[in-house]
Coordinates of C-alpha atoms and ligand atoms in Angstrom, one line a residue:
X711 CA 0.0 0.0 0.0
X712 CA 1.1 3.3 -0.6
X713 CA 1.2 6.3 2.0
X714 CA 1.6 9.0 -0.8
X715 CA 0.5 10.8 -3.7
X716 CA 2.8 12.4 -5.8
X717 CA 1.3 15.7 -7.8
X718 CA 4.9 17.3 -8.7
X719 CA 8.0 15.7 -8.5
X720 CA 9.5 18.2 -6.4
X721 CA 7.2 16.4 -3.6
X722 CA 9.0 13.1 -3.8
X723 CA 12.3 14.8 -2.5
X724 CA 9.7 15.4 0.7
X725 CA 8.9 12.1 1.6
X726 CA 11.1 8.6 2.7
X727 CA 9.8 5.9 0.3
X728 CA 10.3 3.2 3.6
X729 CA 8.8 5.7 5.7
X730 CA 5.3 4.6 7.3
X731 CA 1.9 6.0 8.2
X732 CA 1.9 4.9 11.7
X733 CA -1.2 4.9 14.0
X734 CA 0.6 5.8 17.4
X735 CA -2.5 5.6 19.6
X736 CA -6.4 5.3 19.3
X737 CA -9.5 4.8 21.2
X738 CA -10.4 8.5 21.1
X739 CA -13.7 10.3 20.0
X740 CA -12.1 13.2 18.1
X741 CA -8.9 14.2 18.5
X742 CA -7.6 17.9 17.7
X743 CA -4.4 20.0 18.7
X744 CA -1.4 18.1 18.4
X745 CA 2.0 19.9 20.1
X746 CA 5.0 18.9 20.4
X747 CA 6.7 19.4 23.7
X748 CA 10.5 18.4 22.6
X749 CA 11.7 19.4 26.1
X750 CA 9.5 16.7 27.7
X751 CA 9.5 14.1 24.7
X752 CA 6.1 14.2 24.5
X753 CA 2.9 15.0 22.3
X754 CA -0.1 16.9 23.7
X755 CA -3.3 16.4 22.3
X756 CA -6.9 16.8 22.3
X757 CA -9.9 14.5 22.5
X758 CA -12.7 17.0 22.6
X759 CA -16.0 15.2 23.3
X760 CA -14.5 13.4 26.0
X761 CA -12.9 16.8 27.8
X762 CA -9.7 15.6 28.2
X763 CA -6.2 16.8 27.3
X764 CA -3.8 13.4 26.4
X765 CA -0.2 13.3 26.5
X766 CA 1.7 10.4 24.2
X767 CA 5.2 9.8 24.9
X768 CA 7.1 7.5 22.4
X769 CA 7.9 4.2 23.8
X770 CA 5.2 4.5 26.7
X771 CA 2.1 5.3 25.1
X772 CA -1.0 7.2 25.8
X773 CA -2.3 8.9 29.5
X774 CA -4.1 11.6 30.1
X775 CA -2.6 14.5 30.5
X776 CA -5.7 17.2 31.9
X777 CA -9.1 16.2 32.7
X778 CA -11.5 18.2 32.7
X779 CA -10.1 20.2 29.8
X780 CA -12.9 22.7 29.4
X781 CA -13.3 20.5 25.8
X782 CA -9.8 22.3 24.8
X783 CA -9.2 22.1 21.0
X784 CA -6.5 23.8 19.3
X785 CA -2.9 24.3 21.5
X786 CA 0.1 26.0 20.7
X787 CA 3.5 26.8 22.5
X788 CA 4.2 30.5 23.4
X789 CA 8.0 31.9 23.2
X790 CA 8.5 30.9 26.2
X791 CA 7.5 27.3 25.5
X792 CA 4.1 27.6 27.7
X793 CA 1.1 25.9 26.8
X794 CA -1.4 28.1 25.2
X795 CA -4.8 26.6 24.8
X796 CA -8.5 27.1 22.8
X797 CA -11.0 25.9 24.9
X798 CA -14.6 25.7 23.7
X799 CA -16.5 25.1 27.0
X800 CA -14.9 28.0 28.9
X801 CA -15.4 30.0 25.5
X802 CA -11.7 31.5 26.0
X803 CA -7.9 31.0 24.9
X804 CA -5.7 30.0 28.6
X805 CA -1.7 29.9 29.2
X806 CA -0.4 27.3 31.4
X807 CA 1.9 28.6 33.5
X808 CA 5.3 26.8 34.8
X809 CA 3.3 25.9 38.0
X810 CA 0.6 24.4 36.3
X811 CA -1.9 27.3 36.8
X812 CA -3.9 28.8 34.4
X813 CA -4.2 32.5 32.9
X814 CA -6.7 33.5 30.9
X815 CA -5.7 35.1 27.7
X816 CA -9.0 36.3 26.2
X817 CA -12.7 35.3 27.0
X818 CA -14.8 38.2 25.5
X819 CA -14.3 41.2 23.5
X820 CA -16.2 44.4 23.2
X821 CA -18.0 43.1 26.1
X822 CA -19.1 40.0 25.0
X823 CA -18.3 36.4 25.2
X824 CA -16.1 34.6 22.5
X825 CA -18.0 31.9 20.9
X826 CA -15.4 28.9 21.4
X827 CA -11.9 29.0 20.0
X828 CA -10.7 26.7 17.8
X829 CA -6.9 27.1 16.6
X830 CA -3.8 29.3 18.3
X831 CA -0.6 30.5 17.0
X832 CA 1.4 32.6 18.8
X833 CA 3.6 35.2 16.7
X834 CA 7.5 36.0 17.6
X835 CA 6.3 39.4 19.2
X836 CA 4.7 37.2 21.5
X837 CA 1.4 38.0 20.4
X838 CA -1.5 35.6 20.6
X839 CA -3.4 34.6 17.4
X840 CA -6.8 32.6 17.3
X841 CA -9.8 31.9 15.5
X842 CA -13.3 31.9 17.1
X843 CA -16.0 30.0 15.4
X844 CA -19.2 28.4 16.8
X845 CA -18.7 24.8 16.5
X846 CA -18.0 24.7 20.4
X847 CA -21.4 26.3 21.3
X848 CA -23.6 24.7 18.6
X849 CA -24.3 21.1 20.1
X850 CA -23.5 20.0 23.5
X851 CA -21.1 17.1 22.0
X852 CA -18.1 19.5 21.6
X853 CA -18.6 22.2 24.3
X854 CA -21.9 23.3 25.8
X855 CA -24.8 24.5 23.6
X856 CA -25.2 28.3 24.2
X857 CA -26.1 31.4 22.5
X858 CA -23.4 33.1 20.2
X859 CA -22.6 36.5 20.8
X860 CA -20.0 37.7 18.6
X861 CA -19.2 37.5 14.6
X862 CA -16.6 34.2 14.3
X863 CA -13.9 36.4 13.8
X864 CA -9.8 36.3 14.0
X865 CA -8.3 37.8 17.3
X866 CA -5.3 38.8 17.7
X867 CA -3.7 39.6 21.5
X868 CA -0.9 41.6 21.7
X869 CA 1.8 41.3 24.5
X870 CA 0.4 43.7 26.4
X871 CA -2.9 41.4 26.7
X872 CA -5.2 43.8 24.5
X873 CA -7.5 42.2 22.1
X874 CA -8.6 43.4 18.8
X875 CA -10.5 41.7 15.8
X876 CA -8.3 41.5 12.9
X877 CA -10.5 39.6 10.7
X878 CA -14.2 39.5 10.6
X879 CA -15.1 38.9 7.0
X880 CA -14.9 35.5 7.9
X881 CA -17.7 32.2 7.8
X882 CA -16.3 30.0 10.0
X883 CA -12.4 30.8 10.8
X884 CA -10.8 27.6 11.8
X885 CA -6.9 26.5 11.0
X886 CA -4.4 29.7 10.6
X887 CA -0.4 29.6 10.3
X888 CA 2.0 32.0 9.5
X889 CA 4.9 31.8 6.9
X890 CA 8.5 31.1 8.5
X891 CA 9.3 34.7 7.7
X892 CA 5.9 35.7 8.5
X893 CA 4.8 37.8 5.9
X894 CA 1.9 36.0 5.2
X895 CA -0.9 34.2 7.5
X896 CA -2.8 31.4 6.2
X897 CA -6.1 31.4 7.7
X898 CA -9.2 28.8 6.8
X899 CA -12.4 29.0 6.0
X900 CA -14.1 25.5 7.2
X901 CA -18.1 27.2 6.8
X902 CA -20.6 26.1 8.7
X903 CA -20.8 22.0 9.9
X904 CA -23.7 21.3 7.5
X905 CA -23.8 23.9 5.0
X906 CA -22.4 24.1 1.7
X907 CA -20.4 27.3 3.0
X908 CA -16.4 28.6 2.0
X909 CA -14.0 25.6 2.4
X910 CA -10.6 27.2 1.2
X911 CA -8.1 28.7 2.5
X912 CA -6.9 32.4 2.3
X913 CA -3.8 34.3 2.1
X914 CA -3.0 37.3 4.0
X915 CA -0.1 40.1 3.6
X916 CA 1.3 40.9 7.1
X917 CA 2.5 44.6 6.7
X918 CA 3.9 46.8 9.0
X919 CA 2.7 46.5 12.9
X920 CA 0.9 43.2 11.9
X921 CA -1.3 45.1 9.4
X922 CA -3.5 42.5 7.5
X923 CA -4.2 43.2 3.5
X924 CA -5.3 40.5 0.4
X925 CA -7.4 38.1 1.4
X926 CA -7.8 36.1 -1.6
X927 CA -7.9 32.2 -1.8
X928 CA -5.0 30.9 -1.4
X929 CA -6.4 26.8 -1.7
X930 CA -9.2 24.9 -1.6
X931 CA -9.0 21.7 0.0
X932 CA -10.5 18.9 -1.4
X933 CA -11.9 16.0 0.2
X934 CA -12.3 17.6 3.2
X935 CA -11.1 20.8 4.8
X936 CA -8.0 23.0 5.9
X937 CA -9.1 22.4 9.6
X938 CA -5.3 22.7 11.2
X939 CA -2.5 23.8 8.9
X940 CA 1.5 24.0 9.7
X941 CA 4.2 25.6 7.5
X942 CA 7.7 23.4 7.0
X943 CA 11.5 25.6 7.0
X944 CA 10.7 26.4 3.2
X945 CA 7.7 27.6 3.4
X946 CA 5.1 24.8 2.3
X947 CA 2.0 24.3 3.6
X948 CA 0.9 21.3 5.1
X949 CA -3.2 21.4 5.1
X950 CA -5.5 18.5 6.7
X951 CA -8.1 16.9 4.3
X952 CA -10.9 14.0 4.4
X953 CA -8.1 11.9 3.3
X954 CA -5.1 12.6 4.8
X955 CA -2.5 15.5 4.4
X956 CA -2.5 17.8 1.2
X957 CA 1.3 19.5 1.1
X958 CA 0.9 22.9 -0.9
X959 CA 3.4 25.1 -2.6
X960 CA 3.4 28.6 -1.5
X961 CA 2.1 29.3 -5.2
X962 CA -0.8 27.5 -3.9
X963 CA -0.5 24.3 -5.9
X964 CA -1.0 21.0 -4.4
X965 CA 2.2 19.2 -4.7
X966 CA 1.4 16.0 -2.7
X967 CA -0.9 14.1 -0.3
X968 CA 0.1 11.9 2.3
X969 CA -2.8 9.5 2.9
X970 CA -4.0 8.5 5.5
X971 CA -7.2 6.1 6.8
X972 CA -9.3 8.4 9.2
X973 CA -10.0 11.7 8.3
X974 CA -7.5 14.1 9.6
X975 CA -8.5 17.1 12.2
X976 CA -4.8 18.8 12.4
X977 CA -1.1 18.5 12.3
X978 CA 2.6 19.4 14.0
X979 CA 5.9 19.0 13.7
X980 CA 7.9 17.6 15.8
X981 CA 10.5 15.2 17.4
X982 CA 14.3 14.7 16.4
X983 CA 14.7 18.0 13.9
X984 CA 10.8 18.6 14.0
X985 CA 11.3 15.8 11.1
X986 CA 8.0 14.1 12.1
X987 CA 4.7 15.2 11.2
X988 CA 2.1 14.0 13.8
X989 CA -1.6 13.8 12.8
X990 CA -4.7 14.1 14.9
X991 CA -7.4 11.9 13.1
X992 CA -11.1 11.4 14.2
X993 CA -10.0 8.3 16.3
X994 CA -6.4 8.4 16.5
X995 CA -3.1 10.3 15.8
X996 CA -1.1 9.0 13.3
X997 CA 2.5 9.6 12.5
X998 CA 5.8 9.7 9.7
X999 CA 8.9 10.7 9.3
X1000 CA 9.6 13.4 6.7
X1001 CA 12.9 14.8 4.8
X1002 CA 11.3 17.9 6.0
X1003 CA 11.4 20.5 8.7
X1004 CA 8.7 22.1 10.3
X1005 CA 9.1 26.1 11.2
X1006 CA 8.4 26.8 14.5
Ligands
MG1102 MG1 -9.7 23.5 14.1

């Protein structure tokens, strides 16, 4: 069986032709949020309906890591290597500090609560990026059901903790990444759960004090949608899809898929030269070895 599909040849220089698709654990409801904590040798995910945080660590396997999580989804590492988390049941973005509290980053804006947010990214100013769409507060399966009170917008928290809505022409914001060098953000439109709504991806110009400009599509995924997203050293990006991992050029052609057999929620880098991508899918997260780097 193969683990790949090749659309340009450049994409073949990405992958190791022994290298497997390897389910690393399972059991789970759906898993979201993969990060790598190199410093611990571990990998910190979500499994959302069942409100837990899990940690794998190669070799040892799967326990749980936080529990309640507030149904946590997205995580990220700040510059500092904290834990920064989206949780859709307290409708707000958290740090973990070094003692194991919690702070919370943002929970409302203008007044009024966040809906639940999904994905985080954290920018080298030390600024706090996330998306805030409703799937947390729509159904009690993922969150709790509750009435939504803002736009789904694009936040963006700068390091002196104020918040501001940078994008808000938005369906359903979902995955976002920036370029290594930062001059563009990738941010995903996944529409609404049963709607025939935007699926793509769009591209953003980062200007001068984090100005945002463009906007067009960038991608549209297909099977599936561009739910997490991750950039390697040169600049590709690495989208989820209904069938595994699409890897796009920065031109925005799709250069490769990596295939995999559950439907895949998000993605990281990480281990031994962040050479591994690891892959949260419905049930289970899956990993493989690359001749790639992730960016940070
Ligand atoms: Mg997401």
């Amino acid at each position: 069986m193969s683990f790949f599909e090749i659309f340009d040849p450049a994409f073949g220089k990405f992958i190791l032709g022994n290298a497997p698709v390897k389910q690393i654990a399972t059991g789970f409801d759906w898993v979201e949020g993969p990060v790598w904590f190199g410093d611990l040798n571990c990998l910190l995910f979500s499994d959302i309906p069942n409100n837990r945080i899990m940690r794998w660590v190669p070799g040892f396997g799967v326990s749980v890591f936080r529990e309640p999580s507030n149904f946590s989804n997205g995580h990220t590492r700040d510059r500092q290597g904290r834990l920064v988390s989206c949780e859709h049941g307290g409708r707000r973005v958290t740090r973990t500090e070094y003692d194991g509290s919690t702070t919370i980053i943002a929970d409302s804006y203008q007044g009024k609560r966040l809906n639940s947010p999904n994905d985080v990214i954290v920018a080298s100013d030390g600024a706090i990026w996330f998306s805030d769409p409703h799937y947390g507060i729509a159904t009690d399966y993922e969150g709790h059901r509750s009435e939504q009170e803002l736009p789904c917008n694009v936040y963006r928290v700068d390091p002196s903790g104020a918040i501001s809505a940078v994008l808000t022409d938005f369906n359903c914001p979902n995955g976002l990444a920036f370029s290594p060098d930062e001059k563009k953000l990738y941010v995903a439109d996944t529409g609404r759960m049963h709607g025939s709504d935007p699926q793509h991806i769009r591209v953003f110009n980062v200007g001068e004090n984090w100005r945002l400009s463009g906007g067009d599509v960038f991608h549209t995924i297909s099977p599936g949608c561009a739910d997490g997203m991750r950039l390697d050293s040169d600049g590709n990006l690495w989208s989820s899809a209904a069938d595994g991992v699409h890897c796009i050029a920065p031109d925005g052609h799709l250069m490769g898929k990596i295939l995999v057999p559950e439907t895949v929620s998000n993605l990281c880098f990480g281990s031994r030269g962040k050479h591994k991508l690891f892959m949260t899918a419905t049930t289970s997260v899956y990993a493989i070895s690359l001749n790639r780097s992730g960016a940070l």
